[in-house]
Tab-separated table of C-alpha atoms in Angstrom:
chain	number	residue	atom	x	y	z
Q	1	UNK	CA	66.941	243.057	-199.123
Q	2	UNK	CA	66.350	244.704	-195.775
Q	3	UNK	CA	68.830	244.742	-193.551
Q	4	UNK	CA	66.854	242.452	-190.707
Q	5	UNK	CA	66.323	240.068	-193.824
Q	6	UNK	CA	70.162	240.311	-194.653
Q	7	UNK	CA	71.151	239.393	-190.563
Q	8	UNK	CA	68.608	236.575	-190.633
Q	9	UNK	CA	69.939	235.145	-193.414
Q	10	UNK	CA	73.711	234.882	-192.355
Q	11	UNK	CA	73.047	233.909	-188.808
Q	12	UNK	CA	73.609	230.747	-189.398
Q	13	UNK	CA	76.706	231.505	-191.363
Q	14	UNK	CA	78.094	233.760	-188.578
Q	15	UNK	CA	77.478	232.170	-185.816
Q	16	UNK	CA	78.735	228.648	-187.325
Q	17	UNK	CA	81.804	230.645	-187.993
Q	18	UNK	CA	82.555	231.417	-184.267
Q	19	UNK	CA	80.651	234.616	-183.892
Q	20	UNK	CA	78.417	234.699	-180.618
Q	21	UNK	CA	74.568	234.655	-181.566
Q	22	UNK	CA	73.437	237.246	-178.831
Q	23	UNK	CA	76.525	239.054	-179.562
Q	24	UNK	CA	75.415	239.467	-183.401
Q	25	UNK	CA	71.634	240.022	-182.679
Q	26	UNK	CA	73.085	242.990	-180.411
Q	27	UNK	CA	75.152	244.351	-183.485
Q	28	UNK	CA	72.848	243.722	-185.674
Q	29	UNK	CA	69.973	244.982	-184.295
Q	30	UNK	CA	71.163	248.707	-184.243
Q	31	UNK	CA	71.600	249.095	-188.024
Q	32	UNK	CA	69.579	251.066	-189.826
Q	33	UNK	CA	70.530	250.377	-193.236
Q	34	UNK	CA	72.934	247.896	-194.271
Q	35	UNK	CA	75.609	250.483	-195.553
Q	36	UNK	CA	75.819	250.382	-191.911
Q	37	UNK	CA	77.167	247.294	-191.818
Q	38	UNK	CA	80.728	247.733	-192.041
Q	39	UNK	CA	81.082	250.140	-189.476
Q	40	UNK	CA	79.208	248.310	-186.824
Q	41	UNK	CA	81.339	245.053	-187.455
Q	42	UNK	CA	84.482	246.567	-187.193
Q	43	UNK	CA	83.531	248.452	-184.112
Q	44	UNK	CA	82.763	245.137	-182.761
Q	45	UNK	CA	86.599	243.623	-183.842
Q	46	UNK	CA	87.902	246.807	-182.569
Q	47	UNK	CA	86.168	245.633	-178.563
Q	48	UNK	CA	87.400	242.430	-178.945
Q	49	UNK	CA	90.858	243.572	-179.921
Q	50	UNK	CA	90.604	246.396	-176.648
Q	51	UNK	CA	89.523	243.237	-174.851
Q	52	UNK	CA	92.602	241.284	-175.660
Q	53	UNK	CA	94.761	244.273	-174.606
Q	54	UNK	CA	93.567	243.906	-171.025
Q	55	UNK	CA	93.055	240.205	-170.794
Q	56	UNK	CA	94.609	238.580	-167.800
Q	57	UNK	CA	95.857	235.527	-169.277
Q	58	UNK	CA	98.010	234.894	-173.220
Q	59	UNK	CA	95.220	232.521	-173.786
Q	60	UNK	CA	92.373	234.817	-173.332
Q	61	UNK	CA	94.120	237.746	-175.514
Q	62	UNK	CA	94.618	234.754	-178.371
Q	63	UNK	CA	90.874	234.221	-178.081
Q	64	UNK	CA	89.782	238.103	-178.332
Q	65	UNK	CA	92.301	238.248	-180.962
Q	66	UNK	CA	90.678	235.580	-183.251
Q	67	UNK	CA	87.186	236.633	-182.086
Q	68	UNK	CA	88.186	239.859	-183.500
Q	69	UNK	CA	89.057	238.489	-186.521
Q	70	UNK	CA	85.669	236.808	-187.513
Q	71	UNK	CA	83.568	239.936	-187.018
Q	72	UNK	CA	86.146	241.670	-188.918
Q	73	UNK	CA	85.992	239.237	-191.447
Q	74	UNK	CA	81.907	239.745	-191.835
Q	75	UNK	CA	82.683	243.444	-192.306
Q	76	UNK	CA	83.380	243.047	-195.632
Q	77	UNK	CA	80.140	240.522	-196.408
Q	78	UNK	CA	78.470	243.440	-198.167
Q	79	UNK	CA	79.150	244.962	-200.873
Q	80	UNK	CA	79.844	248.349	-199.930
Q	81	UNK	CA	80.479	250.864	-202.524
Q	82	UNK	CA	83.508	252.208	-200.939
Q	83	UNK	CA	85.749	249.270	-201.212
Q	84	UNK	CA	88.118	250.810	-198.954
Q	85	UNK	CA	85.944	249.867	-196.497
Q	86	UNK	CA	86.497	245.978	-197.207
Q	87	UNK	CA	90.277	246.247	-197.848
Q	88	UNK	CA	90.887	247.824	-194.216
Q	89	UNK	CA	88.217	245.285	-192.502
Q	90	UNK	CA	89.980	242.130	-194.308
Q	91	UNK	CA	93.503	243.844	-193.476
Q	92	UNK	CA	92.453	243.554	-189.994
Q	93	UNK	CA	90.950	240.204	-189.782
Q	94	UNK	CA	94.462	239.105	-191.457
Q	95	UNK	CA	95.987	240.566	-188.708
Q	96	UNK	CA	94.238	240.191	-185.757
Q	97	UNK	CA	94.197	236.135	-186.588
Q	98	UNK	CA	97.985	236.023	-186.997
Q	99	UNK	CA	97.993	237.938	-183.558
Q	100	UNK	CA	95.850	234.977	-182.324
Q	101	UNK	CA	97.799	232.189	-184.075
Q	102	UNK	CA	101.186	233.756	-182.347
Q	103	UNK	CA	99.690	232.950	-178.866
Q	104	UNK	CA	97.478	230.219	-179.440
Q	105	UNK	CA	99.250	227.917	-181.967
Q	106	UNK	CA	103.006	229.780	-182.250
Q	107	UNK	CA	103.938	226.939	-184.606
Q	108	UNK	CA	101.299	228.235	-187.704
Q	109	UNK	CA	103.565	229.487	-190.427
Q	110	UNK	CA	102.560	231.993	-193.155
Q	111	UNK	CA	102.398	231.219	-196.654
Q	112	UNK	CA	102.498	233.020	-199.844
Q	113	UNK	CA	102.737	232.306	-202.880
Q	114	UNK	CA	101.598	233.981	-206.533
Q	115	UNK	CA	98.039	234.582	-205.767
Q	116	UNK	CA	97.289	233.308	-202.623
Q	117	UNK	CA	98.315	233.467	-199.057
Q	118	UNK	CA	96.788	231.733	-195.596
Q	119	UNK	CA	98.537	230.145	-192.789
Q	120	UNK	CA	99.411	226.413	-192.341
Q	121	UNK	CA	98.476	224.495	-189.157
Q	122	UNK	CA	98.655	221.629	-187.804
Q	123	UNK	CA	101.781	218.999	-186.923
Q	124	UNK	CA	105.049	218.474	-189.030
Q	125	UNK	CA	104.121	214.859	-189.377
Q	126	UNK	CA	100.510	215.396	-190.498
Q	127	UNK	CA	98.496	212.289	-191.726
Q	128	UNK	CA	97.268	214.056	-194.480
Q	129	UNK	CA	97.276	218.152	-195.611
Q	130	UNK	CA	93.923	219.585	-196.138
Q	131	UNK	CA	93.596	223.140	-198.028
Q	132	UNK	CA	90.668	224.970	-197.469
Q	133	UNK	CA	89.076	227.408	-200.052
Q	134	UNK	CA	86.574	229.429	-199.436
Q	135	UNK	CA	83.736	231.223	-201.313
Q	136	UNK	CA	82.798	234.583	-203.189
Q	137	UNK	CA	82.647	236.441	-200.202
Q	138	UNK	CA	84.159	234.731	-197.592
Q	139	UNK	CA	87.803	234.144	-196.933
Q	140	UNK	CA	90.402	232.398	-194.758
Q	141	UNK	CA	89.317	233.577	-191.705
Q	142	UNK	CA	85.856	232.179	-191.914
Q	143	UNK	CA	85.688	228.955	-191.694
Q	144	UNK	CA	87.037	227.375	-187.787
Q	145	UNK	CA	84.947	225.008	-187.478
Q	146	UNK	CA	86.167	223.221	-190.854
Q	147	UNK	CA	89.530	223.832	-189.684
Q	148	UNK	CA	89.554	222.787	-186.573
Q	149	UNK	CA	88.030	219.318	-187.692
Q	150	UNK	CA	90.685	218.693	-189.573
Q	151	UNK	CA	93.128	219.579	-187.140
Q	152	UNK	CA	91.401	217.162	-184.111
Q	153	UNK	CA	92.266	214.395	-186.742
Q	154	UNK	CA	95.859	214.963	-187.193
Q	155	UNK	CA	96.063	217.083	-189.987
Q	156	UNK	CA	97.885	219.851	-191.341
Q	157	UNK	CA	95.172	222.350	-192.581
Q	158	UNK	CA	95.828	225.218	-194.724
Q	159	UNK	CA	93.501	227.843	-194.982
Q	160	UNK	CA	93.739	230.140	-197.793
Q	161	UNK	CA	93.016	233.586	-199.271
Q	162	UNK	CA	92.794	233.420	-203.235
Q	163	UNK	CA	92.270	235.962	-206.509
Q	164	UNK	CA	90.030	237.778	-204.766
Q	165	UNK	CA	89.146	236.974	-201.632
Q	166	UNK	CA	90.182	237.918	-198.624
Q	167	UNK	CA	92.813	239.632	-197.988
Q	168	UNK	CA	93.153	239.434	-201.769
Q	169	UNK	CA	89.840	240.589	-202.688
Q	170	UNK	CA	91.695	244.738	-202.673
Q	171	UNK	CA	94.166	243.625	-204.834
Q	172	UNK	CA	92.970	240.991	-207.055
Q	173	UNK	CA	90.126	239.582	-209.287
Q	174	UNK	CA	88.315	236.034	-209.353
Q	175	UNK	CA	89.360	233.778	-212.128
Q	176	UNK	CA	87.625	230.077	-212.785
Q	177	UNK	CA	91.196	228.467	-213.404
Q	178	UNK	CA	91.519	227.935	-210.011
Q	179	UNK	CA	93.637	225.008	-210.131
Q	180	UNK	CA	96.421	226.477	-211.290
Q	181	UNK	CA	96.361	229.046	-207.918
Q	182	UNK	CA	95.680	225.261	-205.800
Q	183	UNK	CA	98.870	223.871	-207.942
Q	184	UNK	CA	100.737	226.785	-206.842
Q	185	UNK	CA	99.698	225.775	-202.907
Q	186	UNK	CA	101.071	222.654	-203.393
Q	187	UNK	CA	104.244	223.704	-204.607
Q	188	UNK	CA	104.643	226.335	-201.847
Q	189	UNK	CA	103.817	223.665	-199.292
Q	190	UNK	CA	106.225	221.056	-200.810
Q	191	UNK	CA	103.826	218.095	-200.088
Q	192	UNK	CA	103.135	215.309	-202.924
Q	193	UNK	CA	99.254	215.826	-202.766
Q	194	UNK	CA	96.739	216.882	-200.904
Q	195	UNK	CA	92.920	216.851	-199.781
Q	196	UNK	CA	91.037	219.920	-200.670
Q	197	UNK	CA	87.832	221.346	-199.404
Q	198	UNK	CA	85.639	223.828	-200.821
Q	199	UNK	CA	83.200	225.933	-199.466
Q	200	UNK	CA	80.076	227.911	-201.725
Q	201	UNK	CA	82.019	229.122	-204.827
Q	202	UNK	CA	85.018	227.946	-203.327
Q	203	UNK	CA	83.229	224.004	-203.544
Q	204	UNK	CA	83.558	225.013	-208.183
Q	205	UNK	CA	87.283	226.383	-207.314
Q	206	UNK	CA	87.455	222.690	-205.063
Q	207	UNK	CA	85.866	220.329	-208.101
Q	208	UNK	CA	88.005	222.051	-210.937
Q	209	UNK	CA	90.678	221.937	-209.167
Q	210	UNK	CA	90.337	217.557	-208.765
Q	211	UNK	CA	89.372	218.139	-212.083
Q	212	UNK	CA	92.580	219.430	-213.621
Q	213	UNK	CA	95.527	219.436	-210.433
Q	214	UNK	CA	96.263	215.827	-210.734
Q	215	UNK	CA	98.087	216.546	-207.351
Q	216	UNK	CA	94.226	216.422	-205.280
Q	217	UNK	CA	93.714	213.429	-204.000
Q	218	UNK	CA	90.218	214.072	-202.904
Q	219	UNK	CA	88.081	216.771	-202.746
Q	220	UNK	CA	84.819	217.303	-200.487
Q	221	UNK	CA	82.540	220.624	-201.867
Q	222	UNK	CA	80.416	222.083	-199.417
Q	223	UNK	CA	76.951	224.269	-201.088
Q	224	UNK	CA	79.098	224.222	-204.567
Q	225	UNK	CA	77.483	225.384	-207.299
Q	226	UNK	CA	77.114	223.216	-210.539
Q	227	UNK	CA	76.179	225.746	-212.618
Q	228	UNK	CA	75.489	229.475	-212.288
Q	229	UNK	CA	72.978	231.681	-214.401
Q	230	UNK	CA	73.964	235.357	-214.448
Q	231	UNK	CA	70.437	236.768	-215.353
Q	232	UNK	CA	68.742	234.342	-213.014
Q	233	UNK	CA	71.638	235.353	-209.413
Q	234	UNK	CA	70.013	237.661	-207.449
Q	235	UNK	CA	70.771	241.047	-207.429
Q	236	UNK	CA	72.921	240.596	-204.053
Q	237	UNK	CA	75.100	238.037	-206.247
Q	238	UNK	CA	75.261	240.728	-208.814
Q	239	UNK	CA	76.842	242.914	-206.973
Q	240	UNK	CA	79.413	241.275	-204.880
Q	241	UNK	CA	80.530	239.387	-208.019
Q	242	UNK	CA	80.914	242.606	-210.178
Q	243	UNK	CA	83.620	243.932	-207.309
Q	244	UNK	CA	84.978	240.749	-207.159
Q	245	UNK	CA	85.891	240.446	-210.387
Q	246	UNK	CA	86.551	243.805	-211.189
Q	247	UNK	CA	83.672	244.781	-213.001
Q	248	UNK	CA	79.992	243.757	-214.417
Q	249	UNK	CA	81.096	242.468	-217.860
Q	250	UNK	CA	84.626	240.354	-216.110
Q	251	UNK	CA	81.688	239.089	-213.439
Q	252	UNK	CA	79.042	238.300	-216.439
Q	253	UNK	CA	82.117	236.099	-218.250
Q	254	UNK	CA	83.843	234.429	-215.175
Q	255	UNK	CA	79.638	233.508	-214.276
Q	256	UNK	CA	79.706	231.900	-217.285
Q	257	UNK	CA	83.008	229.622	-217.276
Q	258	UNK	CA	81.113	228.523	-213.804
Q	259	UNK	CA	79.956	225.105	-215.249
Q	260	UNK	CA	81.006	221.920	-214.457
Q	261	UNK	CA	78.954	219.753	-216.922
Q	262	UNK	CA	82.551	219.104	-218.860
Q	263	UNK	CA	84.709	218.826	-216.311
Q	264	UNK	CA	82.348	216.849	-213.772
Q	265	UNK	CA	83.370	213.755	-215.590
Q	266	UNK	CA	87.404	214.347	-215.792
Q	267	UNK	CA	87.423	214.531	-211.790
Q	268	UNK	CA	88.964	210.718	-211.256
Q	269	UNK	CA	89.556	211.158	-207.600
Q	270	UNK	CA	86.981	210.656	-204.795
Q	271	UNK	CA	84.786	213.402	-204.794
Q	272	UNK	CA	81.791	214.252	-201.650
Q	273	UNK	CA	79.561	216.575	-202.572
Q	274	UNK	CA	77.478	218.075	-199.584
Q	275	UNK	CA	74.322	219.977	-200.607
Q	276	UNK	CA	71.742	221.460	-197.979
Q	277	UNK	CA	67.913	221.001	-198.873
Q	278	UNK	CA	67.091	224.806	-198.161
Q	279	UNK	CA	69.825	226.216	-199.896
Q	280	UNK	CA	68.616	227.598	-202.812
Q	281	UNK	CA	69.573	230.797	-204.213
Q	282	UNK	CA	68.855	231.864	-208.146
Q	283	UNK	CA	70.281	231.214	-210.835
Q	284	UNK	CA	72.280	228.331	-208.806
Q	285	UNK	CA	72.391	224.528	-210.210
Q	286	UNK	CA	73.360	222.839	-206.783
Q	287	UNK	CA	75.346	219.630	-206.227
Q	288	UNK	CA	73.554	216.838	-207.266
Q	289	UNK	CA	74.471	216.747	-210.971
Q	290	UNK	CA	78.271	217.245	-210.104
Q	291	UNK	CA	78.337	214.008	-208.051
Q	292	UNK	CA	75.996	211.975	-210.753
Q	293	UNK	CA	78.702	212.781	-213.196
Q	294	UNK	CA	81.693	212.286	-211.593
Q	295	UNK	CA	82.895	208.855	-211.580
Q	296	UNK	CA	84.204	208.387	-207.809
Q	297	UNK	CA	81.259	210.978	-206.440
Q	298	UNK	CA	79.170	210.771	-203.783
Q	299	UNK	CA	76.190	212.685	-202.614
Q	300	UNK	CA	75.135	213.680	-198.921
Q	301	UNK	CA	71.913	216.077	-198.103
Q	302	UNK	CA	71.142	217.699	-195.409
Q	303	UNK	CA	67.137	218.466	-195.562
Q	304	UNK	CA	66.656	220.788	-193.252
Q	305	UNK	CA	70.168	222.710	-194.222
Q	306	UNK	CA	70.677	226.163	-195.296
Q	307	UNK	CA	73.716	227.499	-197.713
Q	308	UNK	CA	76.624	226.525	-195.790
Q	309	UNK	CA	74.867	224.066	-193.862
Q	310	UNK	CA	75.976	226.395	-190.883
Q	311	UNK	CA	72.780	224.798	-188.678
Q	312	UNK	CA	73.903	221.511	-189.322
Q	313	UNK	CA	77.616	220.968	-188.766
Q	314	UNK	CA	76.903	217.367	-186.549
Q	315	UNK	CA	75.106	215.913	-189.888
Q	316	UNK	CA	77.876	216.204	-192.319
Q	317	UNK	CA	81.078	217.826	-190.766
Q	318	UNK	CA	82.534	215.097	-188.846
Q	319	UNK	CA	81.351	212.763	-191.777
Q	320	UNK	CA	83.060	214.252	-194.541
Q	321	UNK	CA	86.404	215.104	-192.344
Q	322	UNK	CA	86.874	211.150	-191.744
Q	323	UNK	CA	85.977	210.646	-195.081
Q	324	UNK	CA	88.514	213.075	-196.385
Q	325	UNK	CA	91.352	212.012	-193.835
Q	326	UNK	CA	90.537	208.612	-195.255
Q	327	UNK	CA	91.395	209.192	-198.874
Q	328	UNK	CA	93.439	212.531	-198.870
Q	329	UNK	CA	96.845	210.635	-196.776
């Protein structure tokens, strides 16, 4: 994949996650190669964190400060081969968002635990905590938007880092018994049970998780995957998978414990899966077959929807955060 065809197809993933659109035409546009990449992202965070240092106002430094994080963040979307490169550019989108949080929400608390870490949001007297997990490639500091949802409806939202992702991702491999890392949250946030959200791989970690952590009360995926096909995922997959897990035969077996046909039934809590109509990558079973077989589940497309549904946040996020918030308190 060219590098003009790899921009295209995250712009609606970047920019849903907070990043300007002109902004990231303007970065991307300059790259020559997508080894590139990297470098030009983090010299973006590294403006917005120059721009915080002069700001007039604590409010405007908070902003450059979690601005800084999100292109930091999408640093580490490629697979680079020197993986250095990804461990700095997630160190810094750790830290330039707990920079933010300190001015903009000083009452966020840091949580870690064996496995994970994020930060907790949100009011003492929450109606409901939602955790967040996100994807192969993503990470904590992707998804606002979801967040801040949540949040607007009086929750407390943690966001997480798992095996692997993140600010994990240096340190750590993937591993498809997820719910025991989500059990771990729960315990380390000392609540009796809460709503979960997943996000791309993440919505597997989410619907395993219902399936096993009797603790989830409900659980909304977001472009899960069903099933995945190692020889069928693109070569892109490939890739970040095999550093994600530490290598191409970990990635081939953790691809293959990816499979919800057994487990799809065993999820007893309400489930909403949310698929878009374009998303379709290779070697990907989308969501329809895990809300068939689930016995609470429940199915919304999105048509005109790409992975992420990034485009189309007013046709399903508000939805599925009141349906959440309904079922997760």
């Amino acid at each position: 994949m060219s590098v003009t065809e790899f921009a295209e197809a995250n712009f609606s993933r970047a920019t849903a996650a907070g990043l300007d659109a002109h902004e990231y035409r303007r970065v991307t546009a300059g790259l020559a190669s997508l080894d590139d990449w990297p470098d030009a992202f983090v010299r973006a965070g590294r403006r917005h964190l120059d721009l915080a240092r002069t700001a007039a106002s604590a409010v405007s430094a908070g902003e450059h400060h979690r601005t800084a994080a999100r292109w930091f963040h999408f640093a580490a979307l490629v697979p680079h081969p020197d993986r250095a490169l990804a461990a700095l550019a997630a160190a810094e989108a750790d830290a330039a968002m707990g920079r933010a949080l300190e001015v903009l929400e000083p009452e966020a608390r840091r949580i870690e635990g064996p496995g994970f870490t994020g930060r907790l949001r949100g009011p003492a007297d929450a109606a409901a905590t939602v955790v967040i997990v996100p994807g192969m490639d993503s990470g904590k500091e992707e998804f606002h938007a979801v967040a801040d949802t949540f949040l607007r409806r009086g929750a407390a939202v943690f966001a997480m880092d798992g095996p692997g992702q993140g600010a994990l991702a240096a340190t750590t491999v993937v591993r498809p018994d997820y719910h025991r890392v989500v059990g771990d949250v729960i315990d380390a946030l000392g609540v009796e049970g809460i709503g979960l959200v997943g996000l791309s791989l993440g919505g597997y970690y989410a619907a395993e998780s219902a399936a096993l952590e009797p603790r989830v009360r409900a659980a909304v995926t977001v472009s899960g995957p069903f099933r995945l096909d190692w020889d069928a995922l693109p070569a892109f997959v490939h890739d970040t998978l095999t550093q994600r897990a530490g290598g191409a035969g970990p990635a081939r077996d953790f691809a293959r414990h990816v499979d919800l046909t057994d487990l799809a039934p065993r999820i007893a809590v309400p489930l909403l899966v949310v698929d878009g109509g374009r998303d379709a990558i290779p070697g990907v079973v989308n969501g329809e077959p895990l809300a068939r077989l689930a016995p609470r589940g429940e199915y919304l497309l999105v048509p005109y929807a790409d992975h992420l549904l990034g485009e189309a946040h007013p046709d399903w996020l508000p939805a599925a955060a009141d349906w959440l918030m309904a079922r997760a308190g």
